[in-house]
Short mmCIF file of C-alpha atoms in Angstrom, two decimals:
data_model
loop_
_atom_site.label_atom_id
_atom_site.label_comp_id
_atom_site.label_asym_id
_atom_site.label_seq_id
_atom_site.Cartn_x
_atom_site.Cartn_y
_atom_site.Cartn_z
CA UNK A 539 2.01 21.58 46.41
CA UNK A 540 1.05 19.44 43.91
CA UNK A 541 1.14 15.46 44.45
CA UNK A 542 3.63 14.82 42.04
CA UNK A 543 5.91 17.48 43.52
CA UNK A 544 5.54 15.61 47.51
CA UNK A 545 6.09 12.17 45.52
CA UNK A 546 9.66 13.34 44.25
CA UNK A 547 10.29 15.10 47.39
CA UNK A 548 9.56 12.08 49.26
CA UNK A 549 11.62 10.14 46.98
CA UNK A 550 14.54 12.46 47.23
CA UNK A 551 14.28 12.39 51.07
CA UNK A 552 14.51 8.77 51.76
CA UNK A 553 17.02 7.83 48.72
CA UNK A 554 20.12 9.42 50.75
CA UNK A 555 18.86 8.60 54.12
CA UNK A 556 18.25 4.66 52.94
CA UNK A 557 22.49 4.65 51.99
CA UNK A 558 22.68 5.96 55.45
CA UNK A 559 20.81 3.64 57.42
CA UNK A 560 23.98 1.61 58.70
CA UNK A 561 22.40 -0.86 60.92
CA UNK A 562 19.25 -0.77 59.99
CA UNK A 563 16.32 1.66 59.82
CA UNK A 564 16.64 2.47 62.87
CA UNK A 565 19.59 4.14 62.48
CA UNK A 566 17.87 6.83 60.31
CA UNK A 567 14.71 7.60 62.63
CA UNK A 568 16.64 11.33 63.84
CA UNK A 569 17.16 12.44 60.27
CA UNK A 570 13.66 11.55 59.28
CA UNK A 571 11.80 12.87 61.99
CA UNK A 572 13.49 16.27 61.40
CA UNK A 573 12.31 16.25 57.55
CA UNK A 574 8.90 14.85 58.26
CA UNK A 575 8.10 16.89 61.12
CA UNK A 576 10.41 20.07 60.73
CA UNK A 577 11.65 20.69 56.90
CA UNK A 578 8.59 19.55 55.40
CA UNK A 579 6.03 19.82 58.04
CA UNK A 580 3.93 16.74 56.92
CA UNK A 581 2.55 15.81 60.11
CA UNK A 582 3.23 17.21 63.68
CA UNK A 583 5.64 15.98 66.40
CA UNK A 584 2.93 14.02 68.17
CA UNK A 585 1.67 12.40 64.94
CA UNK A 586 5.66 11.02 64.12
CA UNK A 587 5.90 9.59 67.90
CA UNK A 588 2.41 7.79 67.47
CA UNK A 589 3.26 6.33 63.51
CA UNK A 590 6.65 5.21 65.15
CA UNK A 591 4.73 3.50 68.09
CA UNK A 592 2.44 2.09 65.22
CA UNK A 593 4.98 1.17 63.11
CA UNK A 594 6.25 -1.43 65.97
CA UNK A 595 3.15 -3.00 66.87
CA UNK A 596 2.48 -3.78 63.21
CA UNK A 597 4.30 -6.95 61.52
CA UNK A 598 7.24 -6.44 59.43
CA UNK A 599 10.36 -4.48 59.88
CA UNK A 600 10.44 -1.47 62.00
CA UNK A 601 11.02 0.87 59.25
CA UNK A 602 7.45 0.75 58.11
CA UNK A 603 7.10 4.05 59.92
CA UNK A 604 8.82 5.16 56.94
CA UNK A 605 5.81 4.05 55.30
CA UNK A 606 3.48 6.16 57.20
CA UNK A 607 5.57 9.09 56.69
CA UNK A 608 4.74 8.68 53.19
CA UNK A 609 1.21 7.59 53.87
CA UNK A 610 1.05 11.23 55.28
CA UNK A 611 2.67 13.24 52.86
CA UNK A 612 0.76 11.89 49.88
CA UNK A 613 -1.69 9.02 51.04
CA UNK A 614 -1.59 5.68 49.05
CA UNK A 615 1.11 6.98 46.28
CA UNK A 616 3.32 8.70 49.13
CA UNK A 617 3.09 5.17 51.24
CA UNK A 618 4.06 3.28 48.17
CA UNK A 619 7.05 5.82 47.14
CA UNK A 620 8.47 5.90 50.53
CA UNK A 621 8.52 2.28 51.02
CA UNK A 622 9.89 1.38 47.64
CA UNK A 623 12.63 4.20 48.56
CA UNK A 624 14.11 2.65 51.45
CA UNK A 625 13.78 -0.93 50.77
CA UNK A 626 15.05 -1.41 47.01
CA UNK A 627 18.15 0.50 46.17
CA UNK A 628 19.96 -0.60 48.96
CA UNK A 629 18.80 -4.37 48.32
CA UNK A 630 20.13 -3.72 44.88
CA UNK A 631 23.69 -2.58 46.12
CA UNK A 632 23.70 -5.20 48.73
CA UNK A 633 23.23 -7.72 46.10
CA UNK A 634 25.82 -6.90 43.87
CA UNK A 635 28.29 -6.64 46.66
CA UNK A 636 27.48 -9.79 47.81
CA UNK A 637 29.50 -11.96 45.78
CA UNK A 638 32.59 -10.25 46.00
CA UNK A 639 31.74 -10.03 50.06
CA UNK A 640 31.56 -13.68 50.14
CA UNK A 641 34.94 -14.22 48.73
CA UNK A 642 36.36 -11.61 51.29
CA UNK A 643 34.79 -13.33 54.12
CA UNK A 644 36.71 -13.55 57.20
CA UNK A 645 39.96 -11.33 56.05
CA UNK A 646 41.53 -8.63 58.09
CA UNK A 647 39.59 -5.89 55.98
CA UNK A 648 36.14 -7.61 56.31
CA UNK A 649 36.52 -7.83 60.42
CA UNK A 650 37.67 -4.11 60.50
CA UNK A 651 34.85 -3.02 58.68
CA UNK A 652 32.68 -4.76 60.88
CA UNK A 653 34.35 -3.63 64.02
CA UNK A 654 34.62 -0.35 62.68
CA UNK A 655 31.19 0.49 61.32
CA UNK A 656 29.56 -1.59 64.44
CA UNK A 657 29.82 1.58 66.90
CA UNK A 658 28.06 3.97 64.02
CA UNK A 659 25.29 1.98 64.00
CA UNK A 660 25.03 1.56 67.49
CA UNK A 661 25.58 5.30 67.95
CA UNK A 662 22.95 6.05 65.51
CA UNK A 663 20.00 3.74 66.72
CA UNK A 664 20.28 5.06 70.47
CA UNK A 665 20.67 8.80 69.25
CA UNK A 666 17.05 7.89 67.43
CA UNK A 667 16.09 6.22 70.85
CA UNK A 668 16.92 9.64 72.53
CA UNK A 669 15.40 11.38 70.08
CA UNK A 670 11.90 9.55 70.49
CA UNK A 671 12.11 10.23 74.20
CA UNK A 672 12.87 13.82 74.08
CA UNK A 673 10.34 14.53 71.51
CA UNK A 674 7.69 12.37 72.67
CA UNK A 675 7.32 14.60 75.56
CA UNK A 676 6.64 11.86 78.18
CA UNK A 677 8.84 13.34 80.66
CA UNK A 678 10.76 11.10 83.40
CA UNK A 679 7.87 8.38 83.46
CA UNK A 680 8.61 8.27 79.62
CA UNK A 681 12.32 7.65 80.28
CA UNK A 682 11.42 5.45 83.09
CA UNK A 683 9.31 2.93 81.01
CA UNK A 684 12.20 3.00 78.48
CA UNK A 685 14.79 2.10 80.74
CA UNK A 686 12.17 -0.22 82.36
CA UNK A 687 11.51 -2.05 79.01
CA UNK A 688 14.80 -2.37 78.19
CA UNK A 689 16.11 -4.21 81.64
CA UNK A 690 13.08 -6.45 81.38
CA UNK A 691 13.93 -7.53 77.78
CA UNK A 692 17.61 -8.02 78.32
CA UNK A 693 16.77 -10.17 81.13
CA UNK A 694 14.11 -12.37 79.40
CA UNK A 695 12.93 -12.30 75.94
CA UNK A 696 9.06 -11.42 75.86
CA UNK A 697 6.34 -11.25 73.15
CA UNK A 698 7.18 -7.56 71.75
CA UNK A 699 3.11 -6.76 72.07
CA UNK A 700 3.14 -7.23 75.67
CA UNK A 701 5.73 -4.86 76.37
CA UNK A 702 3.91 -2.20 73.95
CA UNK A 703 0.81 -2.85 75.40
CA UNK A 704 2.19 -2.73 79.23
CA UNK A 705 3.88 0.35 78.15
CA UNK A 706 0.66 1.86 76.97
CA UNK A 707 -1.25 1.16 80.11
CA UNK A 708 1.62 2.16 82.43
CA UNK A 709 2.04 5.76 80.95
CA UNK A 710 -1.89 5.89 80.59
CA UNK A 711 -2.09 5.15 84.13
CA UNK A 712 0.44 7.38 85.13
CA UNK A 713 -1.10 10.10 83.64
CA UNK A 714 -4.62 9.53 84.98
CA UNK A 715 -2.91 9.51 88.60
CA UNK A 716 -0.93 12.63 88.03
CA UNK A 717 -3.54 15.15 86.56
CA UNK B 1044 26.95 -8.56 66.53
CA UNK B 1045 28.48 -11.74 64.94
CA UNK B 1046 32.09 -12.34 66.35
CA UNK B 1047 34.81 -12.10 63.45
CA UNK B 1048 36.53 -15.22 63.02
CA UNK B 1049 40.38 -15.09 63.19
CA UNK B 1050 41.75 -13.45 59.53
CA UNK B 1051 43.42 -15.45 57.53
CA UNK B 1052 45.53 -12.79 54.96
CA UNK B 1053 43.82 -13.73 51.88
CA UNK B 1054 40.56 -13.93 50.77
CA UNK B 1055 38.75 -17.23 50.20
CA UNK B 1056 37.65 -19.01 47.10
CA UNK B 1057 33.69 -19.53 46.99
CA UNK B 1058 33.60 -23.27 47.25
CA UNK B 1059 32.84 -25.63 44.43
CA UNK B 1060 29.57 -24.62 42.77
CA UNK B 1061 26.57 -26.48 44.27
CA UNK B 1062 24.19 -28.42 42.08
CA UNK B 1063 21.65 -26.49 39.97
CA UNK B 1064 18.99 -25.13 42.23
CA UNK B 1065 15.53 -26.70 40.07
CA UNK B 1066 13.61 -24.20 39.00
CA UNK B 1067 11.28 -22.67 41.79
CA UNK B 1068 7.78 -20.95 40.81
CA UNK B 1069 7.29 -17.61 42.04
CA UNK B 1070 4.59 -18.88 44.40
CA UNK B 1071 6.72 -20.83 46.11
CA UNK B 1072 8.73 -17.86 46.47
CA UNK B 1073 5.70 -15.84 47.78
CA UNK B 1074 4.93 -18.77 50.12
CA UNK B 1075 8.32 -18.44 51.80
CA UNK B 1076 8.17 -14.52 52.39
CA UNK B 1077 4.96 -13.82 52.89
CA UNK B 1078 4.33 -15.45 56.32
CA UNK B 1079 7.50 -14.09 57.73
CA UNK B 1080 6.19 -10.49 56.52
CA UNK B 1081 2.70 -11.28 57.96
CA UNK B 1082 4.28 -12.62 61.29
CA UNK B 1083 7.38 -11.08 61.83
CA UNK B 1084 6.98 -9.43 65.45
CA UNK B 1085 10.41 -8.38 67.00
CA UNK B 1086 13.41 -10.65 66.17
CA UNK B 1087 14.55 -14.11 65.50
CA UNK B 1088 13.35 -14.03 61.40
CA UNK B 1089 16.74 -14.52 60.87
CA UNK B 1090 16.62 -18.07 62.36
CA UNK B 1091 13.82 -18.68 60.77
CA UNK B 1092 14.93 -17.78 57.45
CA UNK B 1093 17.72 -20.09 58.10
CA UNK B 1094 16.04 -23.14 58.78
CA UNK B 1095 13.92 -22.98 55.86
CA UNK B 1096 16.17 -21.38 53.04
CA UNK B 1097 19.41 -23.23 54.45
CA UNK B 1098 18.56 -26.65 55.76
CA UNK B 1099 15.65 -27.36 54.17
CA UNK B 1100 15.45 -26.02 50.78
CA UNK B 1101 19.17 -25.80 50.49
CA UNK B 1102 18.84 -22.40 48.62
CA UNK B 1103 21.61 -20.68 49.97
CA UNK B 1104 24.77 -22.46 51.12
CA UNK B 1105 25.96 -21.57 54.65
CA UNK B 1106 28.55 -19.09 53.52
CA UNK B 1107 26.21 -17.36 51.60
CA UNK B 1108 23.93 -16.83 54.42
CA UNK B 1109 26.65 -15.79 56.99
CA UNK B 1110 27.55 -13.06 54.02
CA UNK B 1111 24.10 -11.72 53.77
CA UNK B 1112 24.04 -11.54 57.85
CA UNK B 1113 27.24 -9.50 58.29
CA UNK B 1114 26.58 -7.55 55.22
CA UNK B 1115 23.44 -6.76 56.96
CA UNK B 1116 25.33 -5.08 59.80
CA UNK B 1117 28.05 -3.30 57.63
CA UNK B 1118 26.04 -1.90 54.51
CA UNK B 1119 22.97 0.16 54.85
CA UNK B 1120 19.83 -1.03 54.21
CA UNK B 1121 16.71 -3.21 55.93
CA UNK B 1122 18.42 -6.69 56.06
CA UNK B 1123 15.56 -8.86 56.30
CA UNK B 1124 14.45 -6.65 52.55
CA UNK B 1125 18.15 -7.38 51.41
CA UNK B 1126 17.82 -11.04 52.25
CA UNK B 1127 14.30 -11.60 50.21
CA UNK B 1128 15.95 -9.71 47.34
CA UNK B 1129 19.02 -12.04 47.27
CA UNK B 1130 17.08 -15.29 47.67
CA UNK B 1131 14.89 -14.03 45.12
CA UNK B 1132 17.26 -12.77 42.68
CA UNK B 1133 18.79 -16.06 43.15
CA UNK B 1134 16.25 -18.54 42.19
CA UNK B 1135 14.25 -16.38 39.62
CA UNK B 1136 16.37 -13.40 39.16
CA UNK B 1137 14.28 -10.13 38.85
CA UNK B 1138 10.69 -11.69 38.86
CA UNK B 1139 11.74 -13.54 41.66
CA UNK B 1140 13.38 -10.66 43.41
CA UNK B 1141 10.02 -8.51 43.04
CA UNK B 1142 8.23 -11.30 44.13
CA UNK B 1143 10.26 -11.99 47.17
CA UNK B 1144 10.27 -8.52 48.18
CA UNK B 1145 6.47 -7.47 47.91
CA UNK B 1146 5.22 -10.70 49.36
CA UNK B 1147 7.63 -9.69 52.27
CA UNK B 1148 5.99 -6.22 52.60
CA UNK B 1149 2.29 -7.15 51.66
CA UNK B 1150 0.97 -7.50 54.93
CA UNK B 1151 3.29 -4.89 56.51
CA UNK B 1152 2.47 -2.45 54.46
CA UNK B 1153 -1.52 -2.77 54.56
CA UNK B 1154 -1.70 -3.63 58.16
CA UNK B 1155 0.42 -0.12 59.20
CA UNK B 1156 -1.53 1.89 56.79
CA UNK B 1157 -4.82 0.29 58.47
CA UNK B 1158 -3.52 0.96 62.30
CA UNK B 1159 -2.67 4.42 60.76
CA UNK B 1160 -6.38 5.07 59.57
CA UNK B 1161 -8.07 4.02 62.68
CA UNK B 1162 -5.33 6.06 64.58
CA UNK B 1163 -6.80 9.29 62.75
CA UNK B 1164 -10.20 8.25 63.80
CA UNK B 1165 -9.06 8.15 67.46
CA UNK B 1166 -6.42 10.51 67.79
CA UNK B 1167 -8.44 13.24 69.38
CA UNK B 1168 -8.79 11.05 72.62
CA UNK B 1169 -6.64 12.27 75.03
CA UNK B 1170 -6.51 8.69 76.41
CA UNK B 1171 -5.62 7.46 72.74
CA UNK B 1172 -2.74 9.84 72.74
CA UNK B 1173 -1.44 8.44 76.34
CA UNK B 1174 -1.24 5.20 75.46
CA UNK B 1175 0.49 5.60 72.46
CA UNK B 1176 2.81 7.56 73.54
CA UNK B 1177 3.35 4.88 76.50
CA UNK B 1178 3.49 2.46 73.63
CA UNK B 1179 6.18 4.75 71.46
CA UNK B 1180 8.70 4.57 74.90
CA UNK B 1181 8.07 1.31 75.26
CA UNK B 1182 9.14 0.66 71.51
CA UNK B 1183 12.42 2.81 72.51
CA UNK B 1184 12.75 -0.58 75.24
CA UNK B 1185 12.93 -2.75 72.54
CA UNK B 1186 14.97 -1.17 69.95
CA UNK B 1187 17.50 -0.45 72.88
CA UNK B 1188 17.17 -3.96 74.44
CA UNK B 1189 18.61 -5.42 71.05
CA UNK B 1190 21.55 -3.08 71.18
CA UNK B 1191 22.38 -3.54 74.98
CA UNK B 1192 22.52 -7.57 74.01
CA UNK B 1193 24.28 -7.26 70.70
CA UNK B 1194 26.52 -4.13 71.75
CA UNK B 1195 28.26 -5.58 74.92
CA UNK B 1196 31.34 -6.34 72.93
CA UNK B 1197 31.38 -3.04 71.05
CA UNK B 1198 31.54 -0.84 74.09
CA UNK B 1199 34.22 -2.53 75.77
CA UNK B 1200 36.75 -1.28 73.99
CA UNK B 1201 37.58 2.37 74.55
CA UNK B 1202 37.72 3.76 71.02
CA UNK B 1203 34.58 2.28 69.74
CA UNK B 1204 32.62 3.49 72.98
CA UNK B 1205 33.89 6.78 72.83
CA UNK B 1206 32.88 7.10 69.35
CA UNK B 1207 29.20 5.55 70.19
CA UNK B 1208 28.76 7.97 73.00
CA UNK B 1209 29.91 10.91 70.83
CA UNK B 1210 27.24 9.86 68.06
CA UNK B 1211 24.66 9.79 70.77
CA UNK B 1212 25.56 12.97 72.40
CA UNK B 1213 25.75 14.83 68.73
CA UNK B 1214 22.96 13.10 66.71
CA UNK B 1215 20.63 12.47 69.65
CA UNK B 1216 21.30 15.46 72.06
CA UNK B 1217 22.71 18.85 70.18
CA UNK B 1218 20.56 17.16 67.07
CA UNK B 1219 23.39 17.74 64.56
CA UNK B 1220 22.51 16.36 61.07
CA UNK B 1221 23.40 12.85 60.82
CA UNK B 1222 24.97 13.06 57.46
CA UNK B 1223 28.10 14.86 58.19
CA UNK B 1224 28.52 13.43 61.70
CA UNK B 1225 28.67 9.75 60.06
CA UNK B 1226 30.49 10.88 57.19
CA UNK B 1227 33.55 11.71 59.43
CA UNK B 1228 33.26 9.03 62.05
CA UNK B 1229 32.67 6.19 59.84
CA UNK B 1230 36.11 6.16 58.25
CA UNK B 1231 37.55 7.29 61.50
CA UNK B 1232 36.22 4.37 63.22
CA UNK B 1233 36.94 1.64 60.55
CA UNK B 1234 40.81 2.92 60.29
CA UNK B 1235 41.46 2.73 64.08
CA UNK B 1236 39.71 -0.65 63.77
CA UNK B 1237 42.17 -1.47 60.75
CA UNK B 1238 45.32 -0.05 62.47
CA UNK B 1239 44.06 -2.02 66.11
CA UNK B 1240 43.52 -5.14 64.36
CA UNK B 1241 44.61 -8.36 65.77
CA UNK B 1242 48.17 -9.42 63.76
CA UNK B 1243 48.08 -13.25 63.43
CA UNK B 1244 50.89 -14.31 65.83
CA UNK B 1245 53.88 -16.60 64.00
#
């Protein structure tokens, strides 16, 4: 596949998904995973999981995992196209809507939209979490780490890098002990 | 997720226009958003933005800020990026928006690619693979802790809880495509929210 084709494909994949990302980048992890790994085969499942981990360790929004999808597909240009496609169009729409939204703040329509879309975002992000856990192939130990990390963080706010590092160490130790 | 305020029946007029914001240099915009991107681990960014942009510099009114936050919960897209483009546009038009977004993403973009490049060299080692897998599931924990804290209100009522569970089951476990599920579930959810809204008592 020629480079320009890949760039166009990246754009066409990420553009509609960006408009479906209710609740931010995390809500489209599941469909991006499917596009990147199964449909276009830009990376293996293992690589997607690892890029997901890396994107959470890096500063910036978690959506930087999409930058890495672009990177895997088409190097620097792919990373650039993926990033711009994810961030820019929806920001433009948001800007356009913001003025009208401000006038209707506090009205019943506004409240209904918030209350109605909240479960959608919550459901999508949780679904993405399930997909990551499932495809990470980490078995019960993986689920235990995820649930444990959730519980700890709900109870007490900790610096994210510690949690990521701890999860990595626990799983590594677990695998070394089990093998 | 913010508590919706009790609903008056009419839209509000925006307050009288504030004093004109003095001309802000593109470099100042860069100075605001570059550190946010460079240091932006986890959450808490919204509070930082508020203190800097609303309280200290008064580039946004309180109501504008609140609108942007709630819009972030209702519209698709990345909230922080939306913020940066909104503020940048307001201060210096399209160049302002471009500078704001670029400054925000400069460090994250190169940092994450740098990590990926290092990873490419190391991915053959099984120890690295295990460590990253553990990191990935811990990152899921990071994501879900925010969801647990902000989703408690949503899960209290039966209908939203059913919708959440339905989406998790279909999109998460059954791997149904997300787009049709959302196109069906979102209007239904909003309609139900509309028809079950609290009416103001006379």
